[in-house]
Amino acid sequence: RKEIKKLTTGSSNLDNLLGGGLETQSITEFFGEFGSGKTQIMHQLAVNATMPVEKNGFDSDVLIIDTENTFRPERIIQMARAKDLDPDQTLERIHVARAYNSHHQILLAEKAADMAREYRIRLLIVDSLTSHFRSEYVGRGSLAERQQLLNRHMHDLLKFGTIYNAVIAVTNQVSANPAVFFGDPMNPIGGNIVGHTATFRIYLRKAKAGKRIARLIDSPYLPEGETVITITESGITD
Ligand code: GTP
Ligand code: MG
């Protein structure tokens, strides 16, 4: 078994909440409503993974499975500059695969191992984990099948993380309206169907002026708690 490593989020507040950062060999799920900062955090994690080890990075390539077409190279360039990294070199190390539907998404996760033979990938991102599944499997009759496919997909992701000692980061949009949230089977805290298996779950809430509240839920060994992060032009900070 390889030694578990931790990837910085860019915010020392959030890193501390996570006991040092996102762990390799685990899945970390960021969930929250639209605009809560999930995609921004994914961009920051991608940049951070490419950073040299002396600067807390993994000196690695990154694979992003992008299901909503929300990857923005310009944002990577801004964040790379803020860390004194060469923006072009940083972008070259971030490989983006568009997933056109849930089936394609599952396939891309299976193919990630092929990519890992060519590139040293220590961060695999799925942004969003759930959007295709939500739009394709609607109605009560399809819930069981959806959950089964999603569980298998997450198992594939976790396997990748274990084999390559990689961080797996995924996003899941949920409603901030409690009535909607608690009726949502894909809400990671006690949905109708057994919640899908992420080892670490971080709930993001909007606050004033670029601030976001991040809450750690249900961690296997870390205390629950919350902290504040900020989204700025330079990226994610305290
Ligand atoms: P969904 O994918 O719709 O569920 O939302 P999300 O959680 O992925 O939200 P996302 O990460 O896209 O957050 C968008 C928000 O980040 C914007 O509304 C801005 O508040 C903030 N943001 C994005 N880019 C910048 C930037 O360059 N500067 C600053 N200050 N804030 C930014
Ligand atoms: Mg997003």
CSV table of C-alpha atoms in Angstrom, one decimal, residues 106 133 136-153 185-186 192-194 196:
chain,number,residue,atom,x,y,z
A,106,ILE,CA,-18.3,6.0,-17.1
A,133,PHE,CA,-27.2,10.9,-14.1
A,136,GLU,CA,-31.0,11.0,-17.8
A,137,TYR,CA,-32.5,8.9,-15.1
A,138,VAL,CA,-35.6,10.7,-14.0
A,139,GLY,CA,-38.6,9.3,-12.2
A,140,ARG,CA,-38.8,6.8,-9.4
A,141,GLY,CA,-38.7,3.8,-11.7
A,142,SER,CA,-35.1,4.6,-12.7
A,143,LEU,CA,-33.7,5.4,-9.3
A,144,ALA,CA,-32.3,2.0,-8.6
A,145,GLU,CA,-30.6,1.7,-11.9
A,146,ARG,CA,-29.1,5.2,-11.6
A,147,GLN,CA,-27.8,4.4,-8.2
A,148,GLN,CA,-26.3,1.1,-9.3
A,149,LEU,CA,-24.5,2.8,-12.2
A,150,LEU,CA,-23.3,5.7,-10.1
A,151,ASN,CA,-22.0,3.3,-7.4
A,152,ARG,CA,-20.1,1.3,-10.0
A,153,HIS,CA,-18.7,4.5,-11.5
A,185,PRO,CA,-31.9,10.9,-3.5
A,186,MET,CA,-28.5,12.1,-4.5
A,192,ASN,CA,-33.7,8.2,0.0
A,193,ILE,CA,-31.4,5.7,-1.5
A,194,VAL,CA,-28.2,4.8,0.3
A,196,HIS,CA,-23.2,7.2,-2.9
